[in-house]
XYZ file of C-alpha atoms in Angstrom:
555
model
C 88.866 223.683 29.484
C 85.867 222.113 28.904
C 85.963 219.093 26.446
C 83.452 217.372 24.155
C 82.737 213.919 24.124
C 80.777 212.164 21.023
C 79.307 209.408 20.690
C 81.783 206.640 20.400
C 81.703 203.528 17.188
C 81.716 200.197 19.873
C 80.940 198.060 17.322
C 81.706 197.474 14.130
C 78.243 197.552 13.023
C 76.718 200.494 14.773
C 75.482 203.538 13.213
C 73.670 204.623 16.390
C 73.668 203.969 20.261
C 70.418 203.952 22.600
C 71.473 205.446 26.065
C 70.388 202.813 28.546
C 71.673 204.496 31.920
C 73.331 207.656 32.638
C 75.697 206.971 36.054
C 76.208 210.931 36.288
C 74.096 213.826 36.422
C 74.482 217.286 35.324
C 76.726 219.366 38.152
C 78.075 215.442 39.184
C 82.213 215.521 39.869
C 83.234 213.071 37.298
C 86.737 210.917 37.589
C 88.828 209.613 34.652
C 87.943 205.797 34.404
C 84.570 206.134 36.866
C 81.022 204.884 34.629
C 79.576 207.545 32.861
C 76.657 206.251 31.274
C 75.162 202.651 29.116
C 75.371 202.795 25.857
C 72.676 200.203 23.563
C 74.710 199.112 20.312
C 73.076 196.695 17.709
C 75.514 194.244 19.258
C 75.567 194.401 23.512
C 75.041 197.154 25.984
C 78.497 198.419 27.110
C 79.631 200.800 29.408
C 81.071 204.405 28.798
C 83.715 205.466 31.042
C 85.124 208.964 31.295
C 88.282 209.833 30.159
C 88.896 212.958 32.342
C 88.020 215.026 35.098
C 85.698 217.306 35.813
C 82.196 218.373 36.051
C 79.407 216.963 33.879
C 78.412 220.204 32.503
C 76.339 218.902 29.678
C 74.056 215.572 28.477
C 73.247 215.402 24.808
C 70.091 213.134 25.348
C 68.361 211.402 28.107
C 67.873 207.843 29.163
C 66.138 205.746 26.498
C 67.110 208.500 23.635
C 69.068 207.455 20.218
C 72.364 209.556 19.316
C 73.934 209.184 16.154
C 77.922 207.356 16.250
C 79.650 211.345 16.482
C 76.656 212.771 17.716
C 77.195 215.209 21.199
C 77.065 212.993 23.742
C 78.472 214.794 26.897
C 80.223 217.683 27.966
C 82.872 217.599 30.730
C 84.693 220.930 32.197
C 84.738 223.116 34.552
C 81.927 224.395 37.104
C 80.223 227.279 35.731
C 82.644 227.182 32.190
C 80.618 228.461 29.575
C 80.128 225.887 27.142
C 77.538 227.233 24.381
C 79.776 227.434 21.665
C 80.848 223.856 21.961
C 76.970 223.042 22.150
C 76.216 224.963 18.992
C 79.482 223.608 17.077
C 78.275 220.196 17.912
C 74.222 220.185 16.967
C 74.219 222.172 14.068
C 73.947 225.663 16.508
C 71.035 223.940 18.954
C 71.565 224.816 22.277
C 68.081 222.829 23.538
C 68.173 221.175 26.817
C 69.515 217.594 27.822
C 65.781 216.399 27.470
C 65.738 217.678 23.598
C 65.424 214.878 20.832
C 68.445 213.218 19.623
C 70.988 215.301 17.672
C 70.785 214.237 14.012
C 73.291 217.267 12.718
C 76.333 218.599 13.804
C 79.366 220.717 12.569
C 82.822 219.724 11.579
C 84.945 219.375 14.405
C 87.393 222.419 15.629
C 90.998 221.030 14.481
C 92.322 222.461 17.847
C 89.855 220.180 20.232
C 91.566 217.036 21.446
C 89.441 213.781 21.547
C 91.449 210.873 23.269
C 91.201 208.210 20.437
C 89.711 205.683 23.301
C 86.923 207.519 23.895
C 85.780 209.270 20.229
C 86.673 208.774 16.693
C 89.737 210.245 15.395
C 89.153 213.572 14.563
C 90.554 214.573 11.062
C 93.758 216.553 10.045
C 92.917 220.329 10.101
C 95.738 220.389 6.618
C 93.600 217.865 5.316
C 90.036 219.264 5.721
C 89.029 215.714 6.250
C 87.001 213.973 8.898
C 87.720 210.436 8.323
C 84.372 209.450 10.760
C 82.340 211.064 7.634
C 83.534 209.061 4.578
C 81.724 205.973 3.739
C 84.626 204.366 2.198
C 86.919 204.593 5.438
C 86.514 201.885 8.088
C 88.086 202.351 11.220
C 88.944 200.129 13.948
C 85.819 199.335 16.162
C 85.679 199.538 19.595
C 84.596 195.419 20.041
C 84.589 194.842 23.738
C 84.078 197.392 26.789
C 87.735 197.318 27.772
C 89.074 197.868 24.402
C 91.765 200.641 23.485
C 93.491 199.158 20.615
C 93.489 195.999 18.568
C 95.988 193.799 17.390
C 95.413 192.636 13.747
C 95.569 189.056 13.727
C 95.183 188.006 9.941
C 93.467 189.911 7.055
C 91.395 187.467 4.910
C 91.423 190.603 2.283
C 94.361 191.596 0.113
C 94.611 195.070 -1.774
C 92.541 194.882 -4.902
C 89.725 192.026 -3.739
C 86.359 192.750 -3.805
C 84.848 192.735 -0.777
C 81.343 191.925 -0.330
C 78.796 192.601 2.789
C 78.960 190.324 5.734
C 82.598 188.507 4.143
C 84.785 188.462 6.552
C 87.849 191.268 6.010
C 90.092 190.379 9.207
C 90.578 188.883 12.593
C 91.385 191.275 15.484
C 92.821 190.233 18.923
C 91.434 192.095 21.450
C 91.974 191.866 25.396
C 89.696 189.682 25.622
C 89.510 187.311 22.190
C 90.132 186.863 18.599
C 87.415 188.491 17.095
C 86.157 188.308 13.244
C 85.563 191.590 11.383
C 83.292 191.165 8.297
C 82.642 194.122 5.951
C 79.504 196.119 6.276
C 79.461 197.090 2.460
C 80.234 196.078 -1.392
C 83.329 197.301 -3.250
C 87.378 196.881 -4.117
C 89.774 197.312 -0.810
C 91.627 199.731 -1.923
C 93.876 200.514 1.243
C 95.186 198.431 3.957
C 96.147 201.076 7.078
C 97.942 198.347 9.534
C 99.788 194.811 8.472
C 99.374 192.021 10.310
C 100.877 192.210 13.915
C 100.108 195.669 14.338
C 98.213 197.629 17.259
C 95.715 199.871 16.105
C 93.996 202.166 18.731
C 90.041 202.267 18.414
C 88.685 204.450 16.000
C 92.278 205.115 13.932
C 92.051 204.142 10.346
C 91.857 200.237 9.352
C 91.580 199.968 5.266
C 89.687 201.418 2.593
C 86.765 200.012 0.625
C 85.290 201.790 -2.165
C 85.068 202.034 -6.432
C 88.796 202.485 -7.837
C 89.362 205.699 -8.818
C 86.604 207.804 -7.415
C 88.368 208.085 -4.080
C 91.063 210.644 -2.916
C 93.880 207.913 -0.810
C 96.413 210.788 -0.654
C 94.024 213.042 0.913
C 92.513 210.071 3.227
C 96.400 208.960 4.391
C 97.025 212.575 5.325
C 94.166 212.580 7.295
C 94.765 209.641 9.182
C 98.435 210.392 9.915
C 100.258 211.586 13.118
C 101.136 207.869 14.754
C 97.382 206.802 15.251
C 98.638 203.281 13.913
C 101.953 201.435 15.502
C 104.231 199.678 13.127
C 104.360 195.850 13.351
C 106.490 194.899 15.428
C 108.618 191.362 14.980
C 108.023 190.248 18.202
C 104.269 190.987 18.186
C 103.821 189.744 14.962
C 105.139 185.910 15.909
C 103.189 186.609 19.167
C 99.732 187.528 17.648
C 100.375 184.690 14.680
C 101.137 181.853 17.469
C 97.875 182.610 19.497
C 95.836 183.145 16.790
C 93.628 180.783 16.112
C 94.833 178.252 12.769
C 92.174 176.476 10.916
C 94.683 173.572 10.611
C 95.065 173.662 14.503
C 91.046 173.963 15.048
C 89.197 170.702 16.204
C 87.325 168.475 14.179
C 84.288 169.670 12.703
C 81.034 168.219 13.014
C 79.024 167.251 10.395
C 76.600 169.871 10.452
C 79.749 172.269 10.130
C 80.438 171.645 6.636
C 77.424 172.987 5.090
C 77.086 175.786 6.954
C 80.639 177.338 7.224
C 83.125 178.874 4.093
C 87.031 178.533 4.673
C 86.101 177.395 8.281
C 83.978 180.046 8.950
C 80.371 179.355 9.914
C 77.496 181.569 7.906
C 75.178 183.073 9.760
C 73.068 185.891 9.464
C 73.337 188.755 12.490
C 70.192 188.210 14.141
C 70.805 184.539 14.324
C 74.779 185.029 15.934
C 73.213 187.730 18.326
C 70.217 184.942 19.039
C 72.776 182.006 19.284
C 75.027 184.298 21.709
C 72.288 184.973 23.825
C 70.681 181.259 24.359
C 74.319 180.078 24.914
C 73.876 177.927 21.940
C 77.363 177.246 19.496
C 76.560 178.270 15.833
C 78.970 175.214 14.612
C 75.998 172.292 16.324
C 73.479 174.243 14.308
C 72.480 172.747 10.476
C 71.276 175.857 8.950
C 68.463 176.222 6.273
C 68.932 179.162 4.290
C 70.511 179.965 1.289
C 73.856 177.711 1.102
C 73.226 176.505 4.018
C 73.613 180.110 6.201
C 72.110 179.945 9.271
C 68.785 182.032 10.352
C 66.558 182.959 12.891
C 64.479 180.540 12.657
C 67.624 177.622 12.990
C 68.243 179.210 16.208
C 65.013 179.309 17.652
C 64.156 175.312 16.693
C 67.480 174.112 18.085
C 67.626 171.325 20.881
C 70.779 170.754 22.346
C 71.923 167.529 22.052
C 74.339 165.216 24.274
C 77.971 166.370 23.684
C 81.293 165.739 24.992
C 83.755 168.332 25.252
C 86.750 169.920 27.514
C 86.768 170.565 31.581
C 85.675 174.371 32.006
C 88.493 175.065 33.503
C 90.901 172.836 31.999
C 94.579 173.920 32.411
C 96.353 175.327 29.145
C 99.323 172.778 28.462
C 102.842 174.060 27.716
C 106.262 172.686 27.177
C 109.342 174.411 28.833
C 112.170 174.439 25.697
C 115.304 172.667 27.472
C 118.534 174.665 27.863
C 122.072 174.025 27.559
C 123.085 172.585 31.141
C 125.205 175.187 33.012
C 124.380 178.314 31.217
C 121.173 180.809 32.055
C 118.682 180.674 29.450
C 114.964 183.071 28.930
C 112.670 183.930 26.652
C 110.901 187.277 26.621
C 107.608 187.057 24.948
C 105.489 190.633 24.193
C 102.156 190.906 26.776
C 99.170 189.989 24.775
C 96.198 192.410 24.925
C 93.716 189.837 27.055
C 97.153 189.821 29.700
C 97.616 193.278 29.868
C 93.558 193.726 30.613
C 93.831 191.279 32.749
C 96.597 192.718 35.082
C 95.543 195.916 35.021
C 91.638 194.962 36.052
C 92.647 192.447 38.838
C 95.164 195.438 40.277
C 92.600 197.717 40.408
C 90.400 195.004 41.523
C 92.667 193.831 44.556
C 93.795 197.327 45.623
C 90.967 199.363 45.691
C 87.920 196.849 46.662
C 88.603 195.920 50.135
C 88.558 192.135 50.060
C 88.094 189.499 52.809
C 87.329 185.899 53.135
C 85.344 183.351 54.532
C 85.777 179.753 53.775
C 83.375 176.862 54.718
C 83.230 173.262 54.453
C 80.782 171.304 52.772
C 79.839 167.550 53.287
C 79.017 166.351 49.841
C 77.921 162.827 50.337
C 74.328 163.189 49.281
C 75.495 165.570 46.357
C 78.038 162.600 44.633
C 75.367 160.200 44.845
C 72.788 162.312 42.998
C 75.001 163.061 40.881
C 75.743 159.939 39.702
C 71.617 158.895 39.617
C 71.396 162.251 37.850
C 73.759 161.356 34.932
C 71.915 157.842 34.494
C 69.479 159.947 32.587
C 70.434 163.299 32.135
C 70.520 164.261 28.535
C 74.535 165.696 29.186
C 76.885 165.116 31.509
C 76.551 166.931 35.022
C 79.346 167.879 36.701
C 79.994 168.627 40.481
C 80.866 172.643 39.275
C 77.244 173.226 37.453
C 75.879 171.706 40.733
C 77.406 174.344 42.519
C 76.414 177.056 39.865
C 72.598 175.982 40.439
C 73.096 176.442 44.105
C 74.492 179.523 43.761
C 72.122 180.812 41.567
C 69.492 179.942 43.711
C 71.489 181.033 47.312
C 71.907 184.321 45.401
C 67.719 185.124 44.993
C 67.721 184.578 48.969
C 70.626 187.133 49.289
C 70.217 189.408 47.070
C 73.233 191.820 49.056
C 75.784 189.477 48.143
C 73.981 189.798 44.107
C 75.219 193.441 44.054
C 77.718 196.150 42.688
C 79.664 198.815 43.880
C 79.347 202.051 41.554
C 80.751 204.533 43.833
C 77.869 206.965 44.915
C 75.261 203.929 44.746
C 75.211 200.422 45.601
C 73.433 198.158 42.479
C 71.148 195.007 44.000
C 70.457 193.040 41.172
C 67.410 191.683 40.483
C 68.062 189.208 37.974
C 71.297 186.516 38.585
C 74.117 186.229 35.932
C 76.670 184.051 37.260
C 80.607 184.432 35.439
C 81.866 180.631 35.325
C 86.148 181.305 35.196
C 87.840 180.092 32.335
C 91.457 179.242 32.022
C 92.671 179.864 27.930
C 96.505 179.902 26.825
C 96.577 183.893 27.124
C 94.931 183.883 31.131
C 91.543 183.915 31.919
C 88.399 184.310 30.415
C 84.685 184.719 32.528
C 81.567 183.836 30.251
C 78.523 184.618 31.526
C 75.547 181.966 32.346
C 72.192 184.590 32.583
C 69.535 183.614 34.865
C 71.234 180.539 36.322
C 68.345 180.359 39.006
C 65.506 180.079 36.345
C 67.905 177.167 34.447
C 67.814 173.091 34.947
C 71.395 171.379 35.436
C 71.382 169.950 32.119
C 70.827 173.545 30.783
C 73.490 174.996 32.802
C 75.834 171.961 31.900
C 75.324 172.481 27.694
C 76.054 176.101 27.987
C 79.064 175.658 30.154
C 80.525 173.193 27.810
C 79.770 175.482 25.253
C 81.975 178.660 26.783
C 84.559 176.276 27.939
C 85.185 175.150 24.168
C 84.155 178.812 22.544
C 86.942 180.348 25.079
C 89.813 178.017 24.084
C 89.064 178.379 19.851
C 89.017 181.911 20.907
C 84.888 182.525 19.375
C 83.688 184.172 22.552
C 82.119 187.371 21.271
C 81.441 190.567 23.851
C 78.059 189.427 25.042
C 79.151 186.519 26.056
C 81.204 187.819 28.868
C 79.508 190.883 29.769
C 77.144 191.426 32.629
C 77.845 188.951 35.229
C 76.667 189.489 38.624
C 78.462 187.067 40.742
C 81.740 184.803 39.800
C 82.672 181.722 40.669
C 86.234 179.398 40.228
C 86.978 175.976 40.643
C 90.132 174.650 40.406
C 89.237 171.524 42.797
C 89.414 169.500 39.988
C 93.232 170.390 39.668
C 93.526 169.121 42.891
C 93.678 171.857 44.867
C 92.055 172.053 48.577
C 91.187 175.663 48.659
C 92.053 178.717 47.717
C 91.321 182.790 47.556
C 90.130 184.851 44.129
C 90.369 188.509 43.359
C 86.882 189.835 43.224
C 85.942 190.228 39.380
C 84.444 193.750 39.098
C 82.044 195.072 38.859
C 80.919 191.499 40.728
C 81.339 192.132 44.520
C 82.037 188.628 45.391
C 84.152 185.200 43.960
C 83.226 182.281 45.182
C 86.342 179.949 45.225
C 85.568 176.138 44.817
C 88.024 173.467 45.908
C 88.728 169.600 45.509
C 86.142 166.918 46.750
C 88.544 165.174 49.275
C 87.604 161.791 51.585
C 88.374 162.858 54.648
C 87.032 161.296 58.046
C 83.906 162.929 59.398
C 82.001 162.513 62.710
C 78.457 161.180 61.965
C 76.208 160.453 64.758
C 78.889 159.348 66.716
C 80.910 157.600 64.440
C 84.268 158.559 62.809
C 83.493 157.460 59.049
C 84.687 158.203 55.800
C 83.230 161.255 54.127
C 82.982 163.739 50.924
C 84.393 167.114 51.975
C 84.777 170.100 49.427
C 86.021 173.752 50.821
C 84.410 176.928 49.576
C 86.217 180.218 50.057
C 83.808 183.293 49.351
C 86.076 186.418 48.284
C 84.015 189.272 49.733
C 84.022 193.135 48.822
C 83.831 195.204 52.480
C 81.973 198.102 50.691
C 79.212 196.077 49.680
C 78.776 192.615 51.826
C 79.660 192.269 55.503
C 80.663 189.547 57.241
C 77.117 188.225 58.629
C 75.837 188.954 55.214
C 78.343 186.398 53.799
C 78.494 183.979 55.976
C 74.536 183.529 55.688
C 74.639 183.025 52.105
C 77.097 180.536 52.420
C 75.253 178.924 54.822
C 72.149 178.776 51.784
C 74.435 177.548 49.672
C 75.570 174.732 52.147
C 72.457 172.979 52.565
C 71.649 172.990 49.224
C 74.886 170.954 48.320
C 74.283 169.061 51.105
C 70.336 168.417 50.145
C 70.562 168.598 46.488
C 66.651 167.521 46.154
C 65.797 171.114 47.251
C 67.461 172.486 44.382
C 65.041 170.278 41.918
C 61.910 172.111 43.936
């Protein structure tokens, strides 16, 4: 039977999507989990993927067109299934082709079509006669990174009967990826809370109410939103999500610049300048801001210089403390999976077992590369480090080999043109992969401020979507952990990891001579589907003498 699929709320600011890619055609088999299409939100361009099989039967508007959040997006069925009525039901009875403009208008759901909460908003209680996705007061839970099912609510900042004001912030959700603030997108009294703290809500179930006391029907709104969308709080979850989320007690010290510019140790800042800020790489709490009481702007963000900072190791290792136990008797703790985990394990599975990995590992004399270093940091605005040496090289290797710069989508292989490179961060919950976008066209001391930047955004859990989506190529070092070398698990849809190891002394032959030397090992994870073995080795090779020369990477 064929089955509808709207446009989907992935943000919790959007009111419309711009289609940036579709990754199917009309009459194109389509797989539960494969792309579908791009979706353009106010916030990030995230992909759509299918939640069923079938045929693409139907395509509400092309590449480059604007659809409404509900709006007919697709249709997925059957070959040959006659699908008019759905057409009709969903565009106000249009049945134009995919090329038509964007549908503005469509009907009230049928109550006996099913649309998988991940994929489309809840669709409302046929007893009730209410659509929740059409009343202004309801806010449902937003769909705030591309991997996102459900949300965990960390902490409202609201209680039942506050006034809420635009832009406050209402609560922190943990996603799978981060702790992420939700601020209110209008005025009025919260009037219902739909999930305590602790609890998983899927994407697009009911959240809370905000609205004018008395004018609107709760009963009726409940009703609609019943039938187990949102789980219960669990104790276990709740002491889980209220450890790892982020405490302002625990938080480090502020700079000075912070305290103008932030309420309850929250920084103000208007959209434009967070989406700015996210994009440059730039940390909103180094920023002084100049607009009213002391919010930050546009213009804030596009006058900032970084300046010389010190912070964490990008990949510093989360500390922990093992409790002791009684001596003699067995002793465990069982602690719920966080959402970032269970992402985590179920992206590196798929990863592992269906990209056909191998390896090739390389050793790299970096003499030449610890003493510019060291000249380097003599006047180099911030600190270098040996892993945004290898980033630049990387960045640059990657223009020369632009193979080893690609994706595997399934029917078609993706060259990129441009070069995002994912720098791996280690956080209490597992691992975290901001993105550093057009490495080759940045200076060291560039790359250097903005990995400092993740590394610290990452551990206070303030990464937001766009910081992690997009990468093109991945690389993790845990040589200064001490480890020699290791292997990675590819991070999709990336089709290589480049694995960095410790800078050991180790003797080395030099024209003739055994003498003391610099040695770091490089292990390149490889997908088969995409990058063969010559292919591989060659880039290595690229990035091997420019580690070894570093001059040529100042050219």
């Amino acid at each position: 039977m064929a089955e509808v699929i709207l446009m989907p709320r992935l943000s919790d600011t959007m009111t419309e999507g711009v289609i940036a890619a579709w990754h199917k055609n009309i009459g194109d088999s389509v797989k539960k989990g494969e792309l579908l299409a791009e979706v353009e939100t106010d916030k990030a361009t995230m992909d759509l993927e299918s939640y069923k099989d079938g045929t693409l039967l139907h395509i509400g508007i092309q590449k480059g067109g604007k659809l409404q959040v509900n709006d007919l997006l697709a249709i997925i069925g059957n070959p040959g299934e006659d699908i008019s009525s759905l057409v009709a039901a969903n565009s106000g009875g249009s049945t134009s082709s995919p090329a038509a403009a964007p549908v503005t208008e469509k009907a009230p759901s049928s109550p006996s079509k099913e649309v998988p909460a991940s994929a489309a908003p809840a669709v409302s209680s046929a007893s009730a006669g209410l659509d929740l996705t059409k009343i202004e007061e309801v806010i449902l839970m937003p769909r705030l990174s591309d991997t996102m099912t459900e949300g965990v609510i960390a902490e409202w900042h609201k209680k039942v009967g506050d006034n809420v004001k635009k832009g406050e912030l209402l609560a922190e959700v943990e996603t799978d990826k981060a702790t992420m603030e939700l601020e209110s997108y209008k005025n009025g009294t919260l009037l219902y809370i739909g999930a305590d703290k602790g609890a998983k809500v899927p994407v697009n179930s009911l959240l809370c109410v905000i609205g004018e006391e008395g004018k609107v029907d709760l009963e009726a709104i409940k009703a609609a939103a019943s039938g187990g969308q949102v789980s219960p709080p669990a104790s276990q979850d709740a002491s889980a999500v209220s450890e790892s989320a982020p405490a302002a007690s625990a938080s480090p010290t502020a700079n000075t610049n912070e305290a103008s510019s932030t309420t309850n140790g929250r920084v103000k800042a208007s959209p434009l300048a967070k989406k700015l800020a996210a994009d440059k790489g730039i940390s909103l709490n180094e920023i002084q801001g100049s607009g009213d009481g002391g919010r930050i702007i546009r213009s804030d963000i596009e006058s900032y210089k970084p300046s010389p900072q010190k912070s964490s190791a990008p990949s510093e290792a989360p500390k922990s403390v093992m409790a002791s136990a009684p001596a003699g008797e067995v002793s465990f703790e069982d602690r719920p999976v966080s959402q970032m985990r269970k992402v985590i394990a179920r992206r590196l599975a798929e990863s592992k077992f269906s990209a056909p990995h191998f390896y090739l590992t390389m050793s790299i004399n970096m003499d030449k590369a610890v003493a510019s270093r060291a000249q380097i940091n003599e006047v180099a605005p911030v600190k270098i480090s040996f892993n945004d040496m290898v980033l630049k090289a990387v960045a640059l290797a990657l223009k020369q080999h632009p193979v080893v710069n690609s994706s595997w989508l399934g029917d078609t292989i993706r060259t990129n043109h441009h070069v995002n490179v994912g720098v791996a961060v280690a956080v209490e919950e597992g691992l975290l992969v901001p993105v550093v976008r057009f490495a080759d066209t940045k200076g060291l001391a560039q790359i250097a401020t903005e990995v400092k930047d993740f590394a610290t955004r990452a551990k206070n859990k303030k990464l937001q979507p766009s910081d992690w989506e997009g990468s093109t190529f991945t690389i993790s070092n845990l040589g200064m952990f001490g480890i020699d070398e290791f292997t990675a698990i590819i991070n999709p849809p990336d089709s290589c990891i480049l694995a960095i190891g410790a800078i050991q002394q180790v003797p080395i032959i030099k024209d003739g001579n055994v003498v003391p030397g610099n040695v770091m090992k490089v292990t390149l994870s490889c997908d088969h589907r995409v990058v063969d073995g010559a292919s591989g080795s060659a880039f290595l090779q690229t990035v091997k003498s420019l580690l070894e020369e570093p001059l040529r990477m100042l050219v």
